[in-house]
Amino acid sequence: KPGEQKHPKEPSSLQCMHLAVVACGDRLEETLIMLKSAVLFSNRRLCLHIFAEDSLKPEFEKKLKEWPSSYTKKFESNIYPITFSVGNAQEWKKLFKPCAAQRLFLPVILKDVDSLLYVDTDVLFLRPIDDIWHLLREFNSTQLAAMAPEHEIPKIGWYSRFARHPYYGTTGVNSGVMLMNLTRIRSTQFKNSLIPGGLTWEEMLYPLYQKYKNYITWGDQDLLNIIFYFNPECLYVFPCQWNYRPDHCMYGSNCRGAEEEGVSILHGNRGVYHDDKQPTFKALYEVIRDFPFEDNLFQSLYYPLQSKFLDTVHTLCGRIPQVFLKQIEKTMKKVYENRVIVYLGANHRY
């Protein structure tokens, strides 16, 4: 139709799934464990985009090369320096946690990438990335990014109680897992509170930050909430099991999707992998960290996990172990079956 905006085709035909992460300070190990969980279970090839401080780059290169070839052949990786294309780099760096604001610039930096999954360093995949990548096909003609709600229940949600700026929906959204169609982001004019007309993503970022910087608490996540408050038709909201955090179980169980399907992506924010406040989250992190790549998944990953979980049943999150185990068990069965079939096929004599 005349005047109708043409959107690029969904990138299922592209060769690999693009995964981005930003790592600064002491986040090297956490990032590597996240990448390990992604590579462990993914089916299609991965393109990893790691944005890191200069001091971490050699460490990432060294550690990734140490992985066995059966895993390194499943991905290619690029490591980039931390850069901000507009505004004051020092200001962006100090926004919330070191370098976290880098994620806002991914559409500008990765100009040749059509679609991308961004995750925080404290995320663990409990099923193949392929499954969340398929959600790109669910986007309607105006949607260009997907995030999960910050909370399920407004009366205990952070934004609904404390935010001093506009935010998306009734509880805001959490930016720790963000699926993006970068092509659409780059070509869209966004409504905003700065000028009556639209602004491109890059034009909007710094003025928006300047306007709201005295009101925001969670840095870049707040800016994303402000953007999608003014452009709600651009956001696809995926269910809480794709970004499952301690908040979903520490106030009672409030993520129905996880109860029905199991946790798909675990997000250990609040530092829970490294303290004893949420032993279930820590157990998953440690078991994936300690898994020797070439070992049997059930023997070296699932059974240790089950036994660690027995020690957490007295905790608020530990009393619902099936929520944490359901997806990972299903995923491992599939991986195991695929390997057995491939192995039998390779050794079959006619």
GROMACS .gro file of C-alpha atoms in nm:
model
  350
    1LYS     CA    1   0.000   0.000   0.000
    2PRO     CA    2   0.126   0.353  -0.068
    3GLY     CA    3   0.292   0.508   0.234
    4GLU     CA    4   0.300   0.182   0.428
    5GLN     CA    5   0.631   0.120   0.601
    6LYS     CA    6   0.812  -0.188   0.477
    7HIS     CA    7   0.975  -0.393   0.749
    8PRO     CA    8   1.270  -0.624   0.693
    9LYS     CA    9   1.197  -0.994   0.690
   10GLU     CA   10   1.240  -1.183   1.011
   11PRO     CA   11   1.599  -1.302   1.014
   12SER     CA   12   1.542  -1.677   1.040
   13SER     CA   13   1.742  -1.724   0.723
   14LEU     CA   14   2.052  -1.561   0.870
   15GLN     CA   15   2.344  -1.783   0.948
   16CYS     CA   16   2.372  -1.731   1.321
   17MET     CA   17   2.200  -1.604   1.632
   18HIS     CA   18   2.361  -1.286   1.766
   19LEU     CA   19   2.418  -1.260   2.141
   20ALA     CA   20   2.561  -0.947   2.306
   21VAL     CA   21   2.691  -0.882   2.658
   22VAL     CA   22   2.874  -0.594   2.827
   23ALA     CA   23   3.141  -0.684   3.085
   24CYS     CA   24   3.337  -0.448   3.306
   25GLY     CA   25   3.506  -0.464   3.646
   26ASP     CA   26   3.487  -0.806   3.811
   27ARG     CA   27   3.234  -0.959   3.570
   28LEU     CA   28   3.473  -1.183   3.371
   29GLU     CA   29   3.382  -1.515   3.537
   30GLU     CA   30   3.010  -1.439   3.543
   31THR     CA   31   3.014  -1.353   3.173
   32LEU     CA   32   3.202  -1.671   3.083
   33ILE     CA   33   2.952  -1.885   3.276
   34MET     CA   34   2.665  -1.710   3.093
   35LEU     CA   35   2.835  -1.778   2.757
   36LYS     CA   36   2.900  -2.139   2.861
   37SER     CA   37   2.529  -2.191   2.933
   38ALA     CA   38   2.443  -2.037   2.594
   39VAL     CA   39   2.687  -2.254   2.399
   40LEU     CA   40   2.610  -2.568   2.599
   41PHE     CA   41   2.246  -2.585   2.492
   42SER     CA   42   2.213  -2.388   2.165
   43ASN     CA   43   2.138  -2.572   1.842
   44ARG     CA   44   2.219  -2.315   1.576
   45ARG     CA   45   2.550  -2.134   1.551
   46LEU     CA   46   2.607  -1.831   1.776
   47CYS     CA   47   2.776  -1.500   1.700
   48LEU     CA   48   2.898  -1.356   2.030
   49HIS     CA   49   2.947  -0.980   2.067
   50ILE     CA   50   3.141  -0.911   2.387
   51PHE     CA   51   3.185  -0.547   2.489
   52ALA     CA   52   3.460  -0.532   2.750
   53GLU     CA   53   3.710  -0.303   2.917
   54ASP     CA   54   4.054  -0.322   2.754
   55SER     CA   55   4.202  -0.504   3.055
   56LEU     CA   56   3.951  -0.791   3.015
   57LYS     CA   57   3.996  -0.851   2.641
   58PRO     CA   58   4.304  -1.082   2.661
   59GLU     CA   59   4.137  -1.278   2.943
   60PHE     CA   60   3.824  -1.340   2.736
   61GLU     CA   61   4.031  -1.448   2.435
   62LYS     CA   62   4.243  -1.685   2.644
   63LYS     CA   63   3.951  -1.846   2.831
   64LEU     CA   64   3.732  -1.898   2.523
   65LYS     CA   65   4.023  -2.066   2.341
   66GLU     CA   66   4.056  -2.314   2.629
   67TRP     CA   67   3.710  -2.457   2.561
   68PRO     CA   68   3.709  -2.790   2.372
   69SER     CA   69   3.677  -2.771   1.992
   70SER     CA   70   3.340  -2.949   1.998
   71TYR     CA   71   3.209  -2.631   2.164
   72THR     CA   72   3.425  -2.360   2.005
   73LYS     CA   73   3.304  -2.469   1.660
   74LYS     CA   74   2.949  -2.375   1.768
   75PHE     CA   75   3.026  -2.002   1.786
   76GLU     CA   76   3.239  -1.715   1.665
   77SER     CA   77   3.324  -1.426   1.896
   78ASN     CA   78   3.408  -1.059   1.857
   79ILE     CA   79   3.538  -0.847   2.143
   80TYR     CA   80   3.481  -0.472   2.129
   81PRO     CA   81   3.602  -0.180   2.340
   82ILE     CA   82   3.350   0.025   2.540
   83THR     CA   83   3.239   0.323   2.328
   84PHE     CA   84   2.955   0.576   2.339
   85SER     CA   85   2.866   0.745   2.012
   86VAL     CA   86   2.686   1.050   2.154
   87GLY     CA   87   2.717   1.264   2.466
   88ASN     CA   88   2.977   1.245   2.740
   89ALA     CA   89   3.148   0.905   2.767
   90GLN     CA   90   3.237   0.953   3.135
   91GLU     CA   91   2.876   1.033   3.220
   92TRP     CA   92   2.750   0.724   3.036
   93LYS     CA   93   3.014   0.510   3.209
   94LYS     CA   94   2.898   0.622   3.553
   95LEU     CA   95   2.531   0.565   3.479
   96PHE     CA   96   2.413   0.291   3.718
   97LYS     CA   97   2.683   0.018   3.696
   98PRO     CA   98   3.013   0.062   3.506
   99CYS     CA   99   2.956   0.039   3.129
  100ALA     CA  100   2.594  -0.082   3.160
  101ALA     CA  101   2.478   0.205   2.936
  102GLN     CA  102   2.676   0.047   2.649
  103ARG     CA  103   2.371  -0.166   2.565
  104LEU     CA  104   2.182   0.149   2.458
  105PHE     CA  105   2.432   0.196   2.175
  106LEU     CA  106   2.421  -0.154   2.026
  107PRO     CA  107   2.192  -0.054   1.733
  108VAL     CA  108   2.442   0.220   1.642
  109ILE     CA  109   2.762   0.016   1.682
  110LEU     CA  110   2.650  -0.317   1.530
  111LYS     CA  111   2.534  -0.161   1.202
  112ASP     CA  112   2.551  -0.487   1.005
  113VAL     CA  113   2.357  -0.696   1.257
  114ASP     CA  114   1.986  -0.736   1.185
  115SER     CA  115   1.865  -0.886   1.514
  116LEU     CA  116   2.027  -0.939   1.850
  117LEU     CA  117   1.970  -1.083   2.195
  118TYR     CA  118   2.129  -0.870   2.468
  119VAL     CA  119   2.170  -1.016   2.818
  120ASP     CA  120   2.327  -0.900   3.144
  121THR     CA  121   2.635  -1.087   3.265
  122ASP     CA  122   2.433  -1.248   3.550
  123VAL     CA  123   2.205  -1.444   3.319
  124LEU     CA  124   2.201  -1.823   3.269
  125PHE     CA  125   2.031  -2.004   2.980
  126LEU     CA  126   1.842  -2.315   3.090
  127ARG     CA  127   1.722  -2.394   2.736
  128PRO     CA  128   1.849  -2.323   2.383
  129ILE     CA  129   1.880  -1.960   2.272
  130ASP     CA  130   1.703  -2.083   1.956
  131ASP     CA  131   1.376  -2.080   2.153
  132ILE     CA  132   1.392  -1.711   2.249
  133TRP     CA  133   1.532  -1.625   1.902
  134HIS     CA  134   1.211  -1.768   1.751
  135LEU     CA  135   1.013  -1.498   1.933
  136LEU     CA  136   1.138  -1.251   1.670
  137ARG     CA  137   0.880  -1.413   1.445
  138GLU     CA  138   0.607  -1.318   1.691
  139PHE     CA  139   0.675  -0.944   1.653
  140ASN     CA  140   0.397  -0.757   1.475
  141SER     CA  141   0.478  -0.484   1.221
  142THR     CA  142   0.551  -0.213   1.482
  143GLN     CA  143   0.736  -0.415   1.748
  144LEU     CA  144   1.114  -0.385   1.749
  145ALA     CA  145   1.223  -0.506   2.095
  146ALA     CA  146   1.108  -0.755   2.358
  147MET     CA  147   1.153  -0.747   2.736
  148ALA     CA  148   0.982  -0.908   3.036
  149PRO     CA  149   0.792  -0.712   3.302
  150GLU     CA  150   0.992  -0.581   3.598
  151HIS     CA  151   0.729  -0.734   3.823
  152GLU     CA  152   0.406  -0.929   3.798
  153ILE     CA  153   0.227  -0.756   4.086
  154PRO     CA  154   0.204  -0.374   4.085
  155LYS     CA  155   0.168  -0.337   4.463
  156ILE     CA  156   0.510  -0.493   4.524
  157GLY     CA  157   0.677  -0.374   4.202
  158TRP     CA  158   0.956  -0.116   4.219
  159TYR     CA  159   0.839   0.116   3.940
  160SER     CA  160   0.476   0.121   4.051
  161ARG     CA  161   0.582   0.222   4.402
  162PHE     CA  162   0.888   0.444   4.361
  163ALA     CA  163   0.952   0.563   4.002
  164ARG     CA  164   0.974   0.940   3.950
  165HIS     CA  165   0.970   0.916   3.572
  166PRO     CA  166   0.742   0.760   3.306
  167TYR     CA  167   0.771   0.381   3.268
  168TYR     CA  168   0.618   0.112   3.048
  169GLY     CA  169   0.285  -0.047   3.144
  170THR     CA  170   0.179  -0.105   3.504
  171THR     CA  171   0.507  -0.239   3.647
  172GLY     CA  172   0.779  -0.131   3.401
  173VAL     CA  173   1.008  -0.370   3.213
  174ASN     CA  174   1.342  -0.531   3.305
  175SER     CA  175   1.622  -0.483   3.054
  176GLY     CA  176   1.844  -0.774   3.166
  177VAL     CA  177   1.718  -0.986   2.874
  178MET     CA  178   1.636  -0.781   2.565
  179LEU     CA  179   1.560  -0.918   2.219
  180MET     CA  180   1.601  -0.654   1.947
  181ASN     CA  181   1.534  -0.612   1.579
  182LEU     CA  182   1.817  -0.361   1.522
  183THR     CA  183   1.715  -0.292   1.162
  184ARG     CA  184   1.378  -0.166   1.281
  185ILE     CA  185   1.529   0.031   1.570
  186ARG     CA  186   1.764   0.211   1.328
  187SER     CA  187   1.484   0.303   1.087
  188THR     CA  188   1.216   0.416   1.337
  189GLN     CA  189   1.125   0.770   1.441
  190PHE     CA  190   1.044   0.753   1.812
  191LYS     CA  191   0.784   0.965   1.988
  192ASN     CA  192   0.937   1.143   2.286
  193SER     CA  193   0.894   1.415   2.548
  194LEU     CA  194   1.160   1.639   2.393
  195ILE     CA  195   1.018   1.763   2.062
  196PRO     CA  196   0.674   1.732   1.897
  197GLY     CA  197   0.812   1.522   1.607
  198GLY     CA  198   0.996   1.191   1.611
  199LEU     CA  199   1.365   1.131   1.680
  200THR     CA  200   1.590   0.846   1.574
  201TRP     CA  201   1.724   0.615   1.845
  202GLU     CA  202   2.069   0.778   1.837
  203GLU     CA  203   1.932   1.136   1.835
  204MET     CA  204   1.710   1.062   2.133
  205LEU     CA  205   1.948   0.895   2.381
  206TYR     CA  206   2.156   1.183   2.518
  207PRO     CA  207   1.883   1.453   2.536
  208LEU     CA  208   1.655   1.199   2.707
  209TYR     CA  209   1.925   1.120   2.960
  210GLN     CA  210   1.985   1.493   3.021
  211LYS     CA  211   1.615   1.551   3.082
  212TYR     CA  212   1.563   1.264   3.327
  213LYS     CA  213   1.908   1.208   3.483
  214ASN     CA  214   1.804   1.346   3.824
  215TYR     CA  215   1.504   1.111   3.840
  216ILE     CA  216   1.645   0.778   3.730
  217THR     CA  217   1.768   0.507   3.968
  218TRP     CA  218   1.836   0.205   3.744
  219GLY     CA  219   2.029   0.386   3.472
  220ASP     CA  220   1.984   0.255   3.120
  221GLN     CA  221   1.687   0.036   3.222
  222ASP     CA  222   1.499   0.350   3.328
  223LEU     CA  223   1.580   0.518   2.996
  224LEU     CA  224   1.441   0.215   2.810
  225ASN     CA  225   1.127   0.233   3.022
  226ILE     CA  226   1.086   0.601   2.934
  227ILE     CA  227   1.136   0.528   2.561
  228PHE     CA  228   0.874   0.251   2.561
  229TYR     CA  229   0.633   0.454   2.774
  230PHE     CA  230   0.614   0.697   2.480
  231ASN     CA  231   0.627   0.415   2.220
  232PRO     CA  232   0.434   0.121   2.372
  233GLU     CA  233   0.342  -0.016   2.028
  234CYS     CA  234   0.715  -0.084   1.969
  235LEU     CA  235   0.750  -0.334   2.254
  236TYR     CA  236   0.672  -0.705   2.261
  237VAL     CA  237   0.640  -0.822   2.623
  238PHE     CA  238   0.752  -1.176   2.686
  239PRO     CA  239   0.651  -1.380   2.991
  240CYS     CA  240   0.845  -1.382   3.318
  241GLN     CA  241   1.002  -1.727   3.265
  242TRP     CA  242   1.233  -1.562   3.006
  243ASN     CA  243   1.380  -1.334   3.274
  244TYR     CA  244   1.330  -1.510   3.606
  245ARG     CA  245   1.472  -1.320   3.904
  246PRO     CA  246   1.479  -1.364   4.283
  247ASP     CA  247   1.180  -1.126   4.302
  248HIS     CA  248   0.971  -1.398   4.138
  249CYS     CA  249   1.008  -1.635   4.431
  250MET     CA  250   1.131  -1.443   4.736
  251TYR     CA  251   0.790  -1.281   4.798
  252GLY     CA  252   0.599  -1.601   4.733
  253SER     CA  253   0.575  -1.752   4.387
  254ASN     CA  254   0.452  -1.494   4.135
  255CYS     CA  255   0.562  -1.614   3.792
  256ARG     CA  256   0.291  -1.848   3.666
  257GLY     CA  257   0.472  -1.915   3.336
  258ALA     CA  258   0.770  -2.060   3.525
  259GLU     CA  259   0.543  -2.277   3.736
  260GLU     CA  260   0.383  -2.420   3.423
  261GLU     CA  261   0.683  -2.442   3.189
  262GLY     CA  262   0.989  -2.404   3.411
  263VAL     CA  263   1.245  -2.123   3.406
  264SER     CA  264   1.383  -2.058   3.057
  265ILE     CA  265   1.636  -1.786   3.144
  266LEU     CA  266   1.760  -1.732   3.499
  267HIS     CA  267   1.863  -1.377   3.593
  268GLY     CA  268   2.063  -1.373   3.916
  269ASN     CA  269   2.049  -1.000   3.985
  270ARG     CA  270   2.116  -0.855   4.333
  271GLY     CA  271   2.445  -1.053   4.331
  272VAL     CA  272   2.271  -1.376   4.433
  273TYR     CA  273   2.522  -1.607   4.262
  274HIS     CA  274   2.788  -1.482   4.503
  275ASP     CA  275   2.617  -1.471   4.842
  276ASP     CA  276   2.395  -1.706   5.041
  277LYS     CA  277   2.068  -1.515   5.022
  278GLN     CA  278   1.919  -1.730   4.741
  279PRO     CA  279   2.089  -2.075   4.747
  280THR     CA  280   1.884  -2.206   4.450
  281PHE     CA  281   2.026  -1.940   4.218
  282LYS     CA  282   2.376  -1.997   4.351
  283ALA     CA  283   2.341  -2.375   4.303
  284LEU     CA  284   2.258  -2.339   3.933
  285TYR     CA  285   2.545  -2.096   3.879
  286GLU     CA  286   2.799  -2.322   4.052
  287VAL     CA  287   2.690  -2.639   3.876
  288ILE     CA  288   2.716  -2.478   3.530
  289ARG     CA  289   3.048  -2.317   3.630
  290ASP     CA  290   3.193  -2.651   3.744
  291PHE     CA  291   3.057  -2.866   3.460
  292PRO     CA  292   3.350  -3.023   3.268
  293PHE     CA  293   3.256  -2.963   2.904
  294GLU     CA  294   3.296  -3.310   2.760
  295ASP     CA  295   3.124  -3.496   3.043
  296ASN     CA  296   2.783  -3.658   3.051
  297LEU     CA  297   2.522  -3.386   3.112
  298PHE     CA  298   2.310  -3.592   3.349
  299GLN     CA  299   2.605  -3.729   3.545
  300SER     CA  300   2.799  -3.404   3.583
  301LEU     CA  301   2.528  -3.140   3.567
  302TYR     CA  302   2.179  -3.261   3.646
  303TYR     CA  303   2.249  -3.497   3.937
  304PRO     CA  304   2.479  -3.250   4.120
  305LEU     CA  305   2.207  -2.990   4.072
  306GLN     CA  306   1.940  -3.214   4.220
  307SER     CA  307   2.150  -3.290   4.525
  308LYS     CA  308   2.239  -2.921   4.578
  309PHE     CA  309   1.870  -2.835   4.552
  310LEU     CA  310   1.787  -3.075   4.837
  311ASP     CA  311   1.982  -2.839   5.065
  312THR     CA  312   1.770  -2.540   4.961
  313VAL     CA  313   1.414  -2.670   5.017
  314HIS     CA  314   1.384  -2.467   5.339
  315THR     CA  315   1.428  -2.137   5.145
  316LEU     CA  316   1.155  -1.934   4.974
  317CYS     CA  317   1.287  -2.008   4.623
  318GLY     CA  318   1.404  -2.361   4.704
  319ARG     CA  319   1.059  -2.489   4.796
  320ILE     CA  320   0.967  -2.489   4.425
  321PRO     CA  321   1.265  -2.683   4.276
  322GLN     CA  322   1.063  -2.811   3.978
  323VAL     CA  323   1.037  -2.450   3.852
  324PHE     CA  324   1.417  -2.439   3.820
  325LEU     CA  325   1.467  -2.797   3.700
  326LYS     CA  326   1.187  -2.852   3.448
  327GLN     CA  327   1.336  -2.671   3.144
  328ILE     CA  328   1.695  -2.771   3.206
  329GLU     CA  329   1.593  -3.139   3.232
  330LYS     CA  330   1.395  -3.116   2.910
  331THR     CA  331   1.682  -2.940   2.733
  332MET     CA  332   1.940  -3.194   2.848
  333LYS     CA  333   1.725  -3.484   2.733
  334LYS     CA  334   1.712  -3.328   2.386
  335VAL     CA  335   2.087  -3.259   2.376
  336TYR     CA  336   2.156  -3.613   2.497
  337GLU     CA  337   1.920  -3.769   2.240
  338ASN     CA  338   2.074  -3.563   1.957
  339ARG     CA  339   2.424  -3.672   2.055
  340VAL     CA  340   2.325  -4.037   2.079
  341ILE     CA  341   2.156  -4.023   1.737
  342VAL     CA  342   2.457  -3.848   1.580
  343TYR     CA  343   2.693  -4.097   1.745
  344LEU     CA  344   2.493  -4.402   1.632
  345GLY     CA  345   2.458  -4.259   1.283
  346ALA     CA  346   2.833  -4.201   1.253
  347ASN     CA  347   2.912  -4.555   1.365
  348HIS     CA  348   2.647  -4.738   1.169
  349ARG     CA  349   2.785  -4.993   0.923
  350TYR     CA  350   2.575  -5.098   0.625
   0.00000   0.00000   0.00000
